[in-house]
Amino acid sequence: MKKILPLTLLAALCAQSAYADTTPSQASNNGFIADSHLDLLFRNAFIDRNYRGNTETRDEWGQAAILNFTSGFTQGPVGFGFDALGQYAVRLDGGWGQGGGAGIDFFSQNQDGQSKNDLEKIGGRAKMRVSKTVLSYGTQAPVLPILNADSSRLLDETYTGVMLDSQEIDGLDVTAGHFTAEQQKSSNKHNSGLHALTFGGASYQFNDRLSGSIYASNVESVLSKQYLGMTYTQPLAPEHSLIFDFNGYNSHLNKGYAESQDTGRHNDIWSFATSYVAGMHTFKIAYQQSTGSTGYNYGGYGKNGGVGDGGNSIYVSNSYWSDFNGKGERSIQLAYSADLGKVGLPGLTYDVAYVTADNIETAETNNGHEHELFNQIQYKVPSGVAKNLKIKLRYSILRVSADASSYNVGGNEVRVFVEYPLSIF
């Protein structure tokens, strides 16, 4: 994927939607107080990773409460508002020697290996809106392919900086920002090692069948990255359709960072998935390939040698416990999903996937292998007092060949998450 492609496509997206009609959002503005919301999320999370080989088993269990206040905007041509985020978690297990550390990241650990007993985090951001464009500064949690703050653990990862989101053209969402600090999931400090991160891009809904997105980012002294994604849905019959999904990244590592990691500087990774939806059933096949002189680098924390661009910044098809993103790696996936609500069990879903990969390049081999069996069952209460209570059970089996152990470590993983959202006002 050429570096010029993201800029070219972004221009095309803007050009094709240049004459779309817009409606000023102030027309529906009820004011700072009337449009304010306060939401509380209770999250109980448990992750156990039973690694193979010489790596110790890791597990953590905790209870969290996440309070999110979102204000409306003051009335007038320019509206002002303020958002606040409060997070608190208490450790229920995972003490001496068993704490999850970087792989699970519920609670930070002391030098003696003991996980902290609890953790509190607070943040806020000021925001200003003109028409359908919002400029904000403070605590940010972007959800973008190029920068996705990780919310898949006990407490959420956040950033500090300025962000712009504009939806002036129907179907087009333009986002840009500059962040100067990252707060990792397991800490209330802003010392992750991130110096500066600049990003921008857009997503566009061409019509009810086709959508696309393109983004680029630069993590100072670490890497630059571009992303392209396209999704097309072809209806076949009532409740039957084909879905085609493409995702791709181009990354170029800073010379000093690449040398510190003893790796090359360039990577292209892409995936293409085809899904057939038939009523309650979804069948998927996907192919994914990583090429270049290094694997796909993302996430982690700069102080530990990571990138710092978000723990979920990998929008490719074959990403489960393993991301199948090693140097030279090729993988293929077969997956099945069932929506059991269509057979009288509303809110219950099941997903299973098998991914197998080869061609992993390490110092020991040019053809390392790994494979994973992923299972997940999820239930969301559809009505009643416990409406929206969600229970998610996941079990993964990952096996990695010995000659690829420097890239990844196999094992068995169990995840149990229970989430209960409450809307206070």
Short mmCIF file of C-alpha atoms in Angstrom, two decimals:
data_model
loop_
_atom_site.label_atom_id
_atom_site.label_comp_id
_atom_site.label_asym_id
_atom_site.label_seq_id
_atom_site.Cartn_x
_atom_site.Cartn_y
_atom_site.Cartn_z
CA MET A 1 0.00 0.00 0.00
CA LYS A 2 1.61 3.24 -1.12
CA LYS A 3 1.87 6.09 1.38
CA ILE A 4 0.23 8.46 -1.09
CA LEU A 5 -2.94 6.34 -1.18
CA PRO A 6 -4.47 7.56 2.13
CA LEU A 7 -4.19 11.23 1.11
CA THR A 8 -5.57 10.53 -2.35
CA LEU A 9 -8.57 8.60 -1.04
CA LEU A 10 -9.32 11.22 1.61
CA ALA A 11 -9.49 13.86 -1.12
CA ALA A 12 -11.81 11.59 -3.10
CA LEU A 13 -14.08 11.09 -0.10
CA CYS A 14 -14.39 14.82 0.42
CA ALA A 15 -14.92 15.50 -3.30
CA GLN A 16 -17.70 12.94 -3.72
CA SER A 17 -19.65 14.45 -0.81
CA ALA A 18 -18.99 18.12 -1.47
CA TYR A 19 -22.60 18.96 -2.30
CA ALA A 20 -24.30 17.02 0.50
CA ASP A 21 -26.92 18.98 2.43
CA THR A 22 -26.14 19.99 6.02
CA THR A 23 -28.38 21.04 8.89
CA PRO A 24 -27.01 23.14 11.76
CA SER A 25 -27.05 21.04 14.92
CA GLN A 26 -28.05 24.05 17.05
CA ALA A 27 -31.63 23.50 15.82
CA SER A 28 -31.92 20.56 18.22
CA ASN A 29 -29.83 22.11 21.02
CA ASN A 30 -31.77 22.12 24.29
CA GLY A 31 -29.00 23.66 26.35
CA PHE A 32 -26.18 22.73 28.70
CA ILE A 33 -28.38 21.19 31.42
CA ALA A 34 -31.24 19.72 29.39
CA ASP A 35 -28.92 17.73 27.12
CA SER A 36 -26.66 16.52 29.93
CA HIS A 37 -26.37 12.83 30.80
CA LEU A 38 -24.85 10.92 33.72
CA ASP A 39 -24.16 7.22 33.16
CA LEU A 40 -22.72 4.62 35.53
CA LEU A 41 -21.18 1.33 34.39
CA PHE A 42 -20.44 -1.52 36.79
CA ARG A 43 -17.89 -3.94 35.34
CA ASN A 44 -16.71 -7.18 36.94
CA ALA A 45 -13.82 -8.68 34.97
CA PHE A 46 -11.69 -11.80 35.25
CA ILE A 47 -8.90 -12.90 32.89
CA ASP A 48 -6.78 -16.02 33.34
CA ARG A 49 -3.89 -16.83 31.01
CA ASN A 50 -2.37 -20.26 31.45
CA TYR A 51 0.75 -19.97 29.30
CA ARG A 52 2.67 -22.91 27.91
CA GLY A 53 6.39 -23.37 28.40
CA ASN A 54 8.31 -21.41 31.00
CA THR A 55 5.97 -18.43 31.21
CA GLU A 56 4.02 -18.26 34.47
CA THR A 57 0.24 -18.34 34.62
CA ARG A 58 -1.26 -14.87 34.99
CA ASP A 59 -4.69 -13.92 36.25
CA GLU A 60 -6.52 -10.92 37.65
CA TRP A 61 -10.01 -10.29 38.93
CA GLY A 62 -11.52 -6.94 39.77
CA GLN A 63 -14.67 -4.88 40.22
CA ALA A 64 -14.96 -1.46 38.61
CA ALA A 65 -17.35 1.47 38.60
CA ILE A 66 -17.07 3.97 35.73
CA LEU A 67 -19.01 7.25 36.01
CA ASN A 68 -19.37 9.27 32.81
CA PHE A 69 -20.90 12.76 32.72
CA THR A 70 -21.61 14.30 29.31
CA SER A 71 -22.97 17.84 29.21
CA GLY A 72 -25.01 19.51 26.55
CA PHE A 73 -23.90 22.77 24.94
CA THR A 74 -24.82 26.31 25.83
CA GLN A 75 -27.21 27.84 23.33
CA GLY A 76 -26.08 30.26 20.64
CA PRO A 77 -23.94 30.15 17.48
CA VAL A 78 -21.03 28.83 19.54
CA GLY A 79 -21.88 26.32 22.26
CA PHE A 80 -19.71 25.35 25.19
CA GLY A 81 -19.77 22.24 27.36
CA PHE A 82 -17.82 20.01 29.73
CA ASP A 83 -17.48 16.25 30.17
CA ALA A 84 -16.10 14.35 33.18
CA LEU A 85 -14.95 10.77 33.71
CA GLY A 86 -14.41 9.02 37.03
CA GLN A 87 -13.12 5.44 37.27
CA TYR A 88 -12.57 3.28 40.34
CA ALA A 89 -11.60 -0.40 40.68
CA VAL A 90 -10.84 -2.76 43.53
CA ARG A 91 -8.76 -5.92 43.16
CA LEU A 92 -10.55 -9.15 44.06
CA ASP A 93 -7.70 -11.55 43.25
CA GLY A 94 -4.39 -11.74 41.42
CA GLY A 95 -1.95 -10.93 44.19
CA TRP A 96 1.59 -12.09 44.71
CA GLY A 97 3.18 -13.43 41.55
CA GLN A 98 -0.14 -13.92 39.73
CA GLY A 99 -0.88 -10.33 38.68
CA GLY A 100 -1.61 -9.94 35.02
CA GLY A 101 1.10 -7.39 34.27
CA ALA A 102 1.27 -6.02 30.74
CA GLY A 103 -0.82 -8.77 29.16
CA ILE A 104 -3.88 -8.21 31.36
CA ASP A 105 -3.16 -4.78 32.82
CA PHE A 106 -5.92 -4.47 35.44
CA PHE A 107 -3.67 -3.14 38.21
CA SER A 108 -0.08 -1.92 38.12
CA GLN A 109 2.45 -3.88 40.14
CA ASN A 110 5.02 -2.83 42.70
CA GLN A 111 8.68 -3.73 42.25
CA ASP A 112 8.14 -6.82 44.39
CA GLY A 113 5.43 -8.08 42.01
CA GLN A 114 2.46 -7.28 44.22
CA SER A 115 -0.57 -5.83 42.45
CA LYS A 116 -2.16 -2.73 43.92
CA ASN A 117 -5.36 -3.22 45.90
CA ASP A 118 -7.39 -0.50 44.20
CA LEU A 119 -7.17 2.23 41.61
CA GLU A 120 -8.95 5.52 41.02
CA LYS A 121 -8.77 7.76 37.94
CA ILE A 122 -10.45 11.04 37.08
CA GLY A 123 -10.47 13.19 33.97
CA GLY A 124 -12.38 15.92 32.22
CA ARG A 125 -12.52 17.82 28.97
CA ALA A 126 -13.84 21.18 27.81
CA LYS A 127 -15.61 21.32 24.47
CA MET A 128 -16.89 23.87 21.98
CA ARG A 129 -19.36 23.31 19.14
CA VAL A 130 -20.07 25.30 16.01
CA SER A 131 -22.76 23.79 13.79
CA LYS A 132 -21.83 20.08 13.58
CA THR A 133 -18.15 20.52 14.48
CA VAL A 134 -16.86 19.91 18.01
CA LEU A 135 -13.44 20.95 19.30
CA SER A 136 -12.42 19.54 22.69
CA TYR A 137 -9.42 19.51 24.99
CA GLY A 138 -8.69 17.26 27.97
CA THR A 139 -9.31 13.58 28.64
CA GLN A 140 -10.00 11.75 25.38
CA ALA A 141 -10.98 8.17 24.51
CA PRO A 142 -10.97 7.95 20.69
CA VAL A 143 -12.38 4.89 18.95
CA LEU A 144 -10.64 4.92 15.57
CA PRO A 145 -8.82 2.24 13.55
CA ILE A 146 -5.62 4.26 13.84
CA LEU A 147 -6.03 5.21 17.52
CA ASN A 148 -8.36 3.14 19.67
CA ALA A 149 -8.23 3.71 23.43
CA ASP A 150 -8.48 0.26 25.01
CA SER A 151 -11.73 -0.39 26.90
CA SER A 152 -11.41 -4.19 26.86
CA ARG A 153 -9.98 -4.50 30.39
CA LEU A 154 -11.20 -3.48 33.87
CA LEU A 155 -10.67 0.29 33.53
CA ASP A 156 -10.35 2.28 30.33
CA GLU A 157 -7.25 3.71 28.69
CA THR A 158 -7.36 7.49 28.03
CA TYR A 159 -5.31 10.25 26.41
CA THR A 160 -4.83 13.97 27.03
CA GLY A 161 -4.93 16.46 24.20
CA VAL A 162 -7.03 18.28 21.64
CA MET A 163 -9.45 16.60 19.23
CA LEU A 164 -11.69 17.86 16.42
CA ASP A 165 -14.73 15.99 15.11
CA SER A 166 -16.73 17.39 12.22
CA GLN A 167 -19.92 16.00 10.63
CA GLU A 168 -20.88 18.98 8.50
CA ILE A 169 -21.47 16.81 5.42
CA ASP A 170 -24.06 14.06 5.64
CA GLY A 171 -22.37 10.67 5.87
CA LEU A 172 -18.87 12.14 6.31
CA ASP A 173 -17.17 12.15 9.72
CA VAL A 174 -13.81 13.93 9.82
CA THR A 175 -11.57 13.54 12.89
CA ALA A 176 -8.18 15.02 13.80
CA GLY A 177 -6.19 15.49 16.98
CA HIS A 178 -2.93 15.97 18.81
CA PHE A 179 -2.28 14.15 22.09
CA THR A 180 0.60 14.74 24.50
CA ALA A 181 -0.04 12.16 27.24
CA GLU A 182 -1.45 8.67 27.69
CA GLN A 183 -2.91 7.19 30.86
CA GLN A 184 -2.57 3.42 30.83
CA LYS A 185 -5.43 1.22 31.94
CA SER A 186 -3.77 0.12 35.18
CA SER A 187 -2.46 3.50 36.37
CA ASN A 188 -3.71 6.95 37.35
CA LYS A 189 -0.50 8.61 36.18
CA HIS A 190 0.34 10.07 32.79
CA ASN A 191 3.83 8.60 32.51
CA SER A 192 3.32 5.95 29.83
CA GLY A 193 6.20 7.32 27.76
CA LEU A 194 4.15 8.99 25.04
CA HIS A 195 5.68 12.27 23.85
CA ALA A 196 3.23 13.32 21.14
CA LEU A 197 0.72 11.65 18.84
CA THR A 198 -0.89 13.40 15.86
CA PHE A 199 -3.68 11.85 13.80
CA GLY A 200 -6.42 12.59 11.31
CA GLY A 201 -8.76 11.04 8.78
CA ALA A 202 -12.36 10.42 7.82
CA SER A 203 -15.08 7.82 7.45
CA TYR A 204 -17.77 8.09 4.78
CA GLN A 205 -21.04 6.25 4.21
CA PHE A 206 -21.33 6.26 0.42
CA ASN A 207 -24.76 4.63 0.49
CA ASP A 208 -26.64 2.02 2.53
CA ARG A 209 -24.34 -0.71 1.15
CA LEU A 210 -20.86 0.82 0.93
CA SER A 211 -18.75 2.58 3.56
CA GLY A 212 -15.08 3.49 3.73
CA SER A 213 -12.58 5.07 6.08
CA ILE A 214 -9.05 6.36 5.92
CA TYR A 215 -6.76 7.60 8.70
CA ALA A 216 -3.13 8.45 9.34
CA SER A 217 -1.12 8.95 12.52
CA ASN A 218 2.37 9.80 13.71
CA VAL A 219 3.72 8.81 17.11
CA GLU A 220 6.70 11.07 17.76
CA SER A 221 10.04 9.22 17.62
CA VAL A 222 8.25 5.88 17.15
CA LEU A 223 6.36 5.40 13.86
CA SER A 224 3.96 6.73 11.26
CA LYS A 225 0.96 4.73 10.12
CA GLN A 226 -1.84 4.84 7.53
CA TYR A 227 -5.09 2.87 7.48
CA LEU A 228 -7.66 2.08 4.77
CA GLY A 229 -10.94 0.23 5.33
CA MET A 230 -13.91 -0.61 3.08
CA THR A 231 -17.12 -2.56 3.79
CA TYR A 232 -19.75 -3.56 1.24
CA THR A 233 -23.02 -5.39 1.92
CA GLN A 234 -24.88 -7.19 -0.87
CA PRO A 235 -28.47 -8.15 0.03
CA LEU A 236 -29.53 -11.51 -1.42
CA ALA A 237 -32.98 -12.13 0.04
CA PRO A 238 -34.88 -11.22 3.23
CA GLU A 239 -32.44 -11.83 6.13
CA HIS A 240 -29.78 -13.07 3.72
CA SER A 241 -26.73 -11.07 2.62
CA LEU A 242 -23.04 -11.13 1.76
CA ILE A 243 -20.64 -8.77 3.56
CA PHE A 244 -17.18 -7.99 2.18
CA ASP A 245 -14.73 -6.30 4.53
CA PHE A 246 -11.21 -5.01 3.79
CA ASN A 247 -8.78 -3.53 6.30
CA GLY A 248 -5.15 -2.53 5.74
CA TYR A 249 -2.31 -0.69 7.47
CA ASN A 250 0.98 0.71 6.23
CA SER A 251 3.55 1.42 8.96
CA HIS A 252 7.03 2.94 8.93
CA LEU A 253 9.12 2.84 12.09
CA ASN A 254 11.47 5.59 13.21
CA LYS A 255 15.10 4.48 12.75
CA GLY A 256 16.01 4.87 16.41
CA TYR A 257 12.91 3.03 17.59
CA ALA A 258 13.47 0.17 15.14
CA GLU A 259 17.06 -0.20 16.33
CA SER A 260 15.94 -0.26 19.97
CA GLN A 261 13.56 -3.13 19.12
CA ASP A 262 16.14 -4.88 16.93
CA THR A 263 13.74 -5.03 14.01
CA GLY A 264 13.13 -3.63 10.54
CA ARG A 265 11.29 -0.45 9.74
CA HIS A 266 8.43 -1.25 7.36
CA ASN A 267 5.23 -3.28 7.55
CA ASP A 268 2.08 -3.76 5.50
CA ILE A 269 -0.74 -5.80 6.99
CA TRP A 270 -4.14 -6.37 5.42
CA SER A 271 -7.14 -8.65 5.69
CA PHE A 272 -10.14 -9.47 3.54
CA ALA A 273 -13.21 -11.17 4.98
CA THR A 274 -16.39 -12.49 3.38
CA SER A 275 -19.42 -13.16 5.57
CA TYR A 276 -22.64 -14.88 4.58
CA VAL A 277 -25.59 -13.93 6.78
CA ALA A 278 -28.59 -16.27 6.75
CA GLY A 279 -31.12 -15.38 9.39
CA MET A 280 -29.64 -16.28 12.78
CA HIS A 281 -26.45 -17.70 11.20
CA THR A 282 -23.31 -15.92 10.02
CA PHE A 283 -20.51 -17.82 8.29
CA LYS A 284 -17.18 -16.07 7.68
CA ILE A 285 -13.92 -16.80 5.90
CA ALA A 286 -10.99 -14.39 6.09
CA TYR A 287 -7.42 -14.13 4.86
CA GLN A 288 -4.78 -11.92 6.47
CA GLN A 289 -1.18 -11.20 5.49
CA SER A 290 1.68 -9.27 7.08
CA THR A 291 4.68 -8.31 4.93
CA GLY A 292 7.78 -6.18 5.33
CA SER A 293 10.90 -6.14 7.47
CA THR A 294 8.97 -6.15 10.77
CA GLY A 295 5.60 -7.22 12.11
CA TYR A 296 2.67 -4.89 12.72
CA ASN A 297 3.47 -2.72 15.75
CA TYR A 298 0.74 -1.12 17.85
CA GLY A 299 -0.43 -0.52 21.43
CA GLY A 300 1.66 -1.00 24.52
CA TYR A 301 3.37 1.84 26.34
CA GLY A 302 6.39 3.84 25.26
CA LYS A 303 8.18 3.41 28.57
CA ASN A 304 8.14 -0.36 28.00
CA GLY A 305 9.15 -0.21 24.33
CA GLY A 306 5.59 -0.09 23.00
CA VAL A 307 4.05 2.26 20.46
CA GLY A 308 1.43 3.98 22.61
CA ASP A 309 -1.32 4.33 19.99
CA GLY A 310 -4.05 2.40 21.82
CA GLY A 311 -4.50 -1.20 22.84
CA ASN A 312 -7.23 -1.86 20.28
CA SER A 313 -5.67 -0.16 17.24
CA ILE A 314 -5.72 -3.25 15.06
CA TYR A 315 -8.80 -3.44 12.84
CA VAL A 316 -7.99 -6.63 10.97
CA SER A 317 -10.14 -9.74 10.65
CA ASN A 318 -7.93 -12.33 12.32
CA SER A 319 -7.45 -10.56 15.66
CA TYR A 320 -8.48 -12.54 18.73
CA TRP A 321 -6.09 -13.45 21.58
CA SER A 322 -3.36 -13.52 18.97
CA ASP A 323 -3.42 -10.79 16.35
CA PHE A 324 -1.56 -12.94 13.77
CA ASN A 325 0.58 -9.90 13.01
CA GLY A 326 4.09 -11.33 13.01
CA LYS A 327 6.73 -10.56 10.42
CA GLY A 328 5.75 -12.31 7.16
CA GLU A 329 2.78 -14.03 8.79
CA ARG A 330 -0.11 -15.39 6.72
CA SER A 331 -3.36 -16.58 8.30
CA ILE A 332 -6.76 -17.85 7.32
CA GLN A 333 -9.91 -17.91 9.45
CA LEU A 334 -13.16 -19.86 9.47
CA ALA A 335 -15.82 -18.50 11.82
CA TYR A 336 -19.45 -19.01 12.75
CA SER A 337 -21.83 -16.79 14.74
CA ALA A 338 -25.36 -17.49 15.93
CA ASP A 339 -27.96 -14.99 17.08
CA LEU A 340 -30.11 -17.20 19.27
CA GLY A 341 -32.66 -14.44 19.75
CA LYS A 342 -34.16 -15.58 16.47
CA VAL A 343 -35.06 -18.95 18.03
CA GLY A 344 -36.66 -17.65 21.20
CA LEU A 345 -33.59 -16.72 23.26
CA PRO A 346 -33.37 -12.92 22.86
CA GLY A 347 -30.03 -11.42 23.86
CA LEU A 348 -28.04 -14.66 23.55
CA THR A 349 -25.25 -14.96 20.95
CA TYR A 350 -22.46 -17.44 20.29
CA ASP A 351 -19.25 -17.00 18.29
CA VAL A 352 -16.60 -19.55 17.36
CA ALA A 353 -13.56 -19.06 15.13
CA TYR A 354 -10.50 -21.00 14.10
CA VAL A 355 -7.42 -19.23 12.73
CA THR A 356 -4.30 -20.96 11.46
CA ALA A 357 -1.11 -19.22 10.35
CA ASP A 358 2.31 -19.94 8.89
CA ASN A 359 5.34 -18.14 7.39
CA ILE A 360 6.22 -16.35 10.66
CA GLU A 361 9.77 -15.01 10.40
CA THR A 362 11.96 -15.02 13.50
CA ALA A 363 15.69 -15.39 14.17
CA GLU A 364 15.13 -19.17 14.35
CA THR A 365 12.92 -19.77 11.31
CA ASN A 366 11.27 -18.43 8.20
CA ASN A 367 8.17 -20.57 8.68
CA GLY A 368 6.89 -20.38 12.23
CA HIS A 369 3.32 -21.47 12.90
CA GLU A 370 0.47 -20.64 15.26
CA HIS A 371 -3.22 -21.44 15.47
CA GLU A 372 -6.09 -20.39 17.73
CA LEU A 373 -9.56 -21.69 18.58
CA PHE A 374 -11.79 -18.91 19.88
CA ASN A 375 -15.15 -19.42 21.63
CA GLN A 376 -17.43 -16.77 23.10
CA ILE A 377 -20.98 -16.80 24.44
CA GLN A 378 -22.70 -13.57 25.40
CA TYR A 379 -26.05 -12.78 26.98
CA LYS A 380 -27.60 -9.32 27.22
CA VAL A 381 -30.78 -9.02 29.28
CA PRO A 382 -33.38 -7.60 26.87
CA SER A 383 -35.92 -6.23 29.36
CA GLY A 384 -36.91 -5.95 33.00
CA VAL A 385 -35.09 -4.62 36.05
CA ALA A 386 -31.73 -5.96 34.81
CA LYS A 387 -32.17 -4.66 31.25
CA ASN A 388 -28.84 -4.31 29.38
CA LEU A 389 -26.95 -6.42 31.94
CA LYS A 390 -24.34 -8.21 29.81
CA ILE A 391 -22.48 -11.42 30.62
CA LYS A 392 -19.61 -12.48 28.35
CA LEU A 393 -17.69 -15.77 28.61
CA ARG A 394 -14.67 -16.38 26.38
CA TYR A 395 -12.30 -19.32 26.04
CA SER A 396 -9.33 -19.35 23.66
CA ILE A 397 -6.74 -22.03 22.89
CA LEU A 398 -3.57 -20.68 21.27
CA ARG A 399 -0.63 -22.79 20.15
CA VAL A 400 2.64 -21.37 18.80
CA SER A 401 5.53 -23.38 17.34
CA ALA A 402 8.70 -23.39 19.42
CA ASP A 403 10.71 -21.64 16.71
CA ALA A 404 8.28 -18.67 16.85
CA SER A 405 8.28 -18.30 20.65
CA SER A 406 10.20 -15.03 20.44
CA TYR A 407 7.18 -13.57 18.62
CA ASN A 408 4.31 -15.04 20.63
CA VAL A 409 3.57 -17.44 23.50
CA GLY A 410 0.76 -20.00 23.40
CA GLY A 411 -1.60 -21.05 26.15
CA ASN A 412 -5.22 -21.18 27.23
CA GLU A 413 -7.16 -18.03 28.09
CA VAL A 414 -10.42 -17.57 30.00
CA ARG A 415 -12.27 -14.26 30.19
CA VAL A 416 -15.43 -13.59 32.24
CA PHE A 417 -16.93 -10.10 32.02
CA VAL A 418 -20.17 -8.89 33.62
CA GLU A 419 -21.29 -5.34 32.80
CA TYR A 420 -24.33 -3.46 34.09
CA PRO A 421 -24.96 0.06 32.71
CA LEU A 422 -27.22 2.51 34.49
CA SER A 423 -28.52 5.79 33.12
CA ILE A 424 -28.87 8.13 36.10
CA PHE A 425 -30.20 11.03 34.06
#
